Amino acid sequence: MTSQPTYVLRHSDHETRRLATQAAFYAEHTDRLLEMAGITTGMDVLDVGCGAGDVSIQLARIVGPTGSVVGVDADANVLDSARQRAAELDLGNVTFRQATLPDVTLDRPVDAVVGRLILMHLPDPVGVIRAVSSLVRPGGVITFQDFNTTRIRSVPALPLLTRCIAVVNDCLRAAGRTLDTGERLYSLFREAGLAGPELAVAVPTPEDKESAVVMLGQTLLTALPFAEESGVVTPGDFDADTLIDRLREELRNTPCAVYLAELVGAWTRLPG
């Protein structure tokens, strides 16, 4: 446990937009991992740590009008954004409510619990998995997806981008988070009393490298207040006003492949 804020990338309109960009890079991979986990038409699904609703919206499309999705998040402001997005897409089978994990209650059991990129931010991921699993009917699905953040890289390495990635990871460590939560999912499921999950890994390597590099730079900018407050960097180490332009220039001068964080999916079914 730590006195530092749990969420290093603090909630803001800027961070909500950055998350939307990140979600677009992972949308296809998330769909595939959800399909492998057994999420399908007609299911009632709980999406925990839903944020601005990216995964909830994907789930609503997967389960269709005969299914339903409830997204829960602790942040009321980000839920307003999620509701607005769902309304604009005319998705009547998804609703959102405020709740702080693990304190989620439902009127009836669901067919599946889904969580993407939430366990890495929690001080007790095992307790949360155990708690939300109790909301799933017998034979239902529990599936989580999370990052291996130390795998983010460019090849050949871009020095400024590499430093940005390292600082964000140092912030996660300073906040008491364990890096590479994705590769810990198997153990977390077992510690929560669930059967050892099946696993799959997806690694986006975007064709639009500039957008990927900019998104990674924006991640650093979002984390920068925490980095300075916690002593990960000294104030003034980064020129925030010019960072994105310098990253773009670095990419222009050194063509490379960009590998975003590995997204690990883990899933299991409760005994029927």
Coordinates of C-alpha atoms in Angstrom, one line a residue:
M1 CA 0.0 0.0 0.0
T2 CA 1.1 3.6 -0.6
S3 CA 0.0 7.1 0.2
Q4 CA 0.5 8.1 -3.4
P5 CA -2.6 8.4 -5.6
T6 CA -3.7 5.0 -7.0
Y7 CA -4.2 6.3 -10.6
V8 CA -0.9 7.8 -11.8
L9 CA -2.6 9.0 -15.1
R10 CA -5.0 11.4 -13.3
H11 CA -8.5 11.9 -14.6
S12 CA -9.0 14.9 -16.8
D13 CA -10.6 15.7 -20.2
H14 CA -7.1 15.4 -21.7
E15 CA -6.6 12.0 -20.2
T16 CA -10.1 10.9 -21.4
R17 CA -9.1 11.8 -25.0
R18 CA -5.8 10.0 -24.6
L19 CA -7.6 6.9 -23.4
A20 CA -9.9 7.1 -26.5
T21 CA -6.8 7.1 -28.8
Q22 CA -5.3 4.2 -26.9
A23 CA -8.6 2.3 -27.0
A24 CA -8.6 2.6 -30.8
F25 CA -5.2 1.0 -31.1
Y26 CA -6.5 -2.0 -29.0
A27 CA -10.1 -2.3 -30.1
E28 CA -9.6 -5.1 -32.6
H29 CA -7.4 -7.0 -30.2
T30 CA -9.9 -6.5 -27.3
D31 CA -12.7 -7.8 -29.5
R32 CA -10.7 -10.9 -30.4
L33 CA -9.7 -11.6 -26.8
L34 CA -13.4 -11.2 -25.6
E35 CA -14.5 -13.6 -28.3
M36 CA -11.9 -16.1 -27.2
A37 CA -13.1 -15.8 -23.6
G38 CA -16.6 -16.7 -24.7
I39 CA -18.4 -13.3 -24.7
T40 CA -21.2 -13.6 -27.2
T41 CA -24.7 -12.6 -28.3
G42 CA -27.4 -12.4 -25.6
M43 CA -25.1 -12.2 -22.6
D44 CA -25.6 -9.9 -19.6
V45 CA -22.1 -8.5 -18.8
L46 CA -20.6 -6.4 -16.1
D47 CA -17.7 -4.2 -17.2
V48 CA -15.7 -3.2 -14.1
G49 CA -13.5 -0.1 -14.2
C50 CA -15.2 1.0 -17.4
G51 CA -13.8 4.5 -17.6
A52 CA -15.1 6.4 -20.6
G53 CA -16.9 3.3 -21.8
D54 CA -14.7 2.1 -24.6
V55 CA -15.0 -1.6 -23.7
S56 CA -18.6 -1.3 -22.5
I57 CA -19.5 0.0 -26.0
Q58 CA -17.6 -2.9 -27.7
L59 CA -19.4 -5.3 -25.4
A60 CA -22.8 -3.7 -26.2
R61 CA -22.2 -4.4 -29.9
I62 CA -21.0 -8.0 -29.2
V63 CA -24.0 -9.0 -27.0
G64 CA -26.5 -7.2 -29.2
P65 CA -30.0 -6.1 -28.3
T66 CA -30.9 -9.3 -26.6
G67 CA -28.0 -8.8 -24.1
S68 CA -27.0 -6.0 -21.7
V69 CA -24.0 -4.3 -20.4
V70 CA -23.5 -2.5 -17.1
G71 CA -20.3 -0.4 -16.8
V72 CA -19.1 0.7 -13.4
D73 CA -16.4 3.2 -12.5
A74 CA -15.5 5.2 -9.4
D75 CA -15.3 8.5 -11.3
A76 CA -18.6 10.3 -11.9
N77 CA -17.2 12.7 -14.5
V78 CA -15.8 10.0 -16.8
L79 CA -19.1 8.2 -16.5
D80 CA -20.9 11.3 -17.9
S81 CA -18.6 11.0 -20.9
A82 CA -19.4 7.2 -21.2
R83 CA -23.2 7.9 -21.1
Q84 CA -22.9 10.6 -23.7
R85 CA -20.9 8.4 -26.1
A86 CA -23.4 5.5 -25.7
A87 CA -26.3 7.9 -26.4
E88 CA -24.7 9.3 -29.5
L89 CA -24.3 5.7 -30.8
D90 CA -27.9 4.9 -29.9
L91 CA -26.9 1.9 -27.7
G92 CA -29.9 1.2 -25.6
N93 CA -28.4 -2.0 -24.1
V94 CA -25.7 -0.4 -22.0
T95 CA -26.0 1.6 -18.8
F96 CA -23.4 3.1 -16.4
R97 CA -23.3 3.5 -12.7
Q98 CA -20.8 4.8 -10.1
A99 CA -19.2 2.3 -7.8
T100 CA -15.8 1.8 -6.2
L101 CA -14.3 -1.6 -6.5
P102 CA -14.8 -4.1 -5.0
D103 CA -18.1 -2.7 -3.6
V104 CA -20.3 -3.5 -6.6
T105 CA -23.9 -4.8 -6.1
L106 CA -26.3 -6.1 -8.8
D107 CA -30.0 -7.0 -8.7
R108 CA -29.2 -10.4 -10.3
P109 CA -26.2 -12.4 -11.4
V110 CA -24.6 -11.7 -14.8
D111 CA -23.3 -14.1 -17.4
A112 CA -19.8 -12.5 -17.4
V113 CA -17.5 -10.0 -15.7
V114 CA -15.0 -8.2 -17.9
G115 CA -12.3 -5.8 -16.9
R116 CA -9.6 -4.2 -19.1
L117 CA -6.7 -2.2 -17.7
I118 CA -8.1 -2.0 -14.3
L119 CA -6.2 -4.5 -12.1
M120 CA -2.9 -2.8 -12.7
H121 CA -4.3 0.3 -10.9
L122 CA -5.7 -1.5 -7.8
P123 CA -3.9 -2.2 -4.5
D124 CA -5.7 -5.5 -4.1
P125 CA -6.4 -7.0 -7.5
V126 CA -7.0 -10.5 -6.0
G127 CA -9.7 -9.2 -3.7
V128 CA -11.4 -7.5 -6.6
I129 CA -11.4 -10.6 -8.8
R130 CA -12.8 -12.6 -5.9
A131 CA -15.5 -10.1 -5.2
V132 CA -16.7 -9.5 -8.7
S133 CA -16.6 -13.3 -9.4
S134 CA -19.4 -13.6 -6.8
L135 CA -21.6 -11.6 -9.1
V136 CA -21.4 -14.2 -12.0
R137 CA -23.9 -17.0 -12.4
P138 CA -22.7 -20.7 -12.2
G139 CA -21.0 -21.5 -15.5
G140 CA -20.4 -17.8 -16.3
V141 CA -17.2 -16.2 -17.5
I142 CA -14.6 -14.1 -15.7
T143 CA -12.2 -12.3 -18.0
F144 CA -9.6 -9.6 -17.5
Q145 CA -7.2 -7.9 -19.9
D146 CA -4.1 -6.1 -18.7
F147 CA -0.8 -4.7 -19.9
N148 CA 2.8 -5.7 -19.8
T149 CA 4.1 -2.1 -19.8
T150 CA 7.8 -2.9 -19.9
R151 CA 7.4 -4.4 -23.4
I152 CA 6.7 -0.9 -24.9
R153 CA 9.5 0.0 -27.3
S154 CA 10.7 1.1 -30.6
V155 CA 13.1 -0.8 -32.8
P156 CA 15.6 0.8 -33.4
A157 CA 15.2 2.6 -30.1
L158 CA 14.3 6.3 -30.1
P159 CA 16.1 7.9 -27.1
L160 CA 13.4 10.4 -26.1
L161 CA 10.6 8.0 -26.6
T162 CA 12.5 5.4 -24.5
R163 CA 13.0 7.9 -21.7
C164 CA 9.2 8.8 -21.7
I165 CA 8.3 5.1 -21.4
A166 CA 10.8 4.6 -18.6
V167 CA 9.5 7.6 -16.6
V168 CA 5.9 6.4 -16.9
N169 CA 6.9 2.9 -15.6
D170 CA 8.9 4.5 -12.8
C171 CA 5.7 6.5 -11.9
L172 CA 3.8 3.2 -11.7
R173 CA 6.4 1.7 -9.4
A174 CA 6.4 4.9 -7.2
A175 CA 2.7 4.5 -6.9
G176 CA 3.1 1.0 -5.6
R177 CA 1.8 -0.6 -8.8
T178 CA 3.4 -3.9 -10.1
L179 CA 4.5 -3.6 -13.7
D180 CA 3.5 -6.2 -16.3
T181 CA 0.2 -7.1 -14.6
G182 CA -0.7 -9.0 -17.8
E183 CA 1.8 -11.7 -17.1
R184 CA 0.6 -11.9 -13.5
L185 CA -3.1 -12.6 -14.5
Y186 CA -2.7 -16.4 -14.2
S187 CA -1.4 -16.2 -10.7
L188 CA -4.0 -13.5 -9.7
F189 CA -6.9 -15.8 -10.9
R190 CA -5.5 -18.7 -8.9
E191 CA -5.0 -16.6 -5.8
A192 CA -8.6 -15.5 -6.1
G193 CA -9.7 -19.1 -5.9
L194 CA -10.5 -19.5 -9.6
A195 CA -9.4 -22.2 -12.0
G196 CA -6.2 -21.4 -13.8
P197 CA -7.3 -19.3 -16.8
E198 CA -6.6 -19.6 -20.5
L199 CA -4.4 -16.9 -21.8
A200 CA -3.7 -15.0 -25.0
V201 CA -1.5 -12.0 -25.9
A202 CA -1.9 -9.3 -28.5
V203 CA 0.7 -6.7 -29.4
P204 CA -0.3 -3.7 -31.5
T205 CA 2.3 -2.5 -33.9
P206 CA 0.5 0.5 -35.5
E207 CA 1.1 1.4 -39.1
D208 CA 0.4 5.0 -38.1
K209 CA 3.6 5.2 -36.0
E210 CA 3.3 9.0 -35.5
S211 CA 0.0 8.6 -33.7
A212 CA 1.4 5.9 -31.6
V213 CA 4.4 7.9 -30.6
V214 CA 2.3 11.0 -29.9
M215 CA 0.0 8.9 -27.7
L216 CA 3.0 7.6 -25.7
G217 CA 4.2 11.1 -25.3
Q218 CA 0.8 12.2 -24.1
T219 CA 1.0 9.4 -21.5
L220 CA 4.1 11.0 -20.1
L221 CA 2.6 14.4 -20.1
T222 CA -0.4 13.1 -18.2
A223 CA 1.9 11.4 -15.7
L224 CA 4.3 14.4 -15.4
P225 CA 2.6 16.1 -12.4
F226 CA 2.8 12.8 -10.4
A227 CA 6.4 12.3 -11.6
E228 CA 7.5 15.7 -10.3
E229 CA 5.5 15.4 -7.0
S230 CA 6.9 12.0 -6.3
G231 CA 10.5 12.7 -7.2
V232 CA 10.6 10.4 -10.2
V233 CA 11.8 13.5 -12.2
T234 CA 13.0 16.9 -11.3
P235 CA 10.7 19.8 -12.3
G236 CA 11.9 21.1 -15.6
D237 CA 13.5 17.8 -16.7
F238 CA 10.9 17.7 -19.5
D239 CA 9.9 20.6 -21.6
A240 CA 6.2 19.7 -21.8
D241 CA 5.4 22.4 -24.3
T242 CA 7.8 21.0 -27.0
L243 CA 7.8 17.3 -26.1
I244 CA 5.3 16.1 -28.7
D245 CA 7.1 18.1 -31.5
R246 CA 10.5 16.6 -30.4
L247 CA 9.1 13.1 -30.5
R248 CA 7.7 13.7 -34.0
E249 CA 11.1 15.0 -35.1
E250 CA 12.9 12.0 -33.6
L251 CA 10.6 9.6 -35.4
R252 CA 11.1 11.4 -38.7
N253 CA 14.9 11.2 -38.3
T254 CA 14.9 7.5 -37.3
P255 CA 12.3 5.3 -39.1
C256 CA 11.4 2.5 -36.7
A257 CA 8.8 -0.1 -35.7
V258 CA 6.7 0.8 -32.6
Y259 CA 5.5 -1.9 -30.3
L260 CA 2.8 -0.8 -27.8
A261 CA 2.2 -2.6 -24.5
E262 CA 1.4 -6.3 -24.7
L263 CA -2.3 -6.8 -23.9
V264 CA -2.8 -10.1 -22.1
G265 CA -6.3 -11.7 -21.9
A266 CA -7.1 -14.2 -19.2
W267 CA -10.4 -16.0 -18.9
T268 CA -12.0 -18.8 -17.0
R269 CA -15.5 -20.2 -16.3
L270 CA -17.1 -20.8 -13.0
P271 CA -18.3 -24.4 -12.3
G272 CA -21.7 -25.0 -13.8

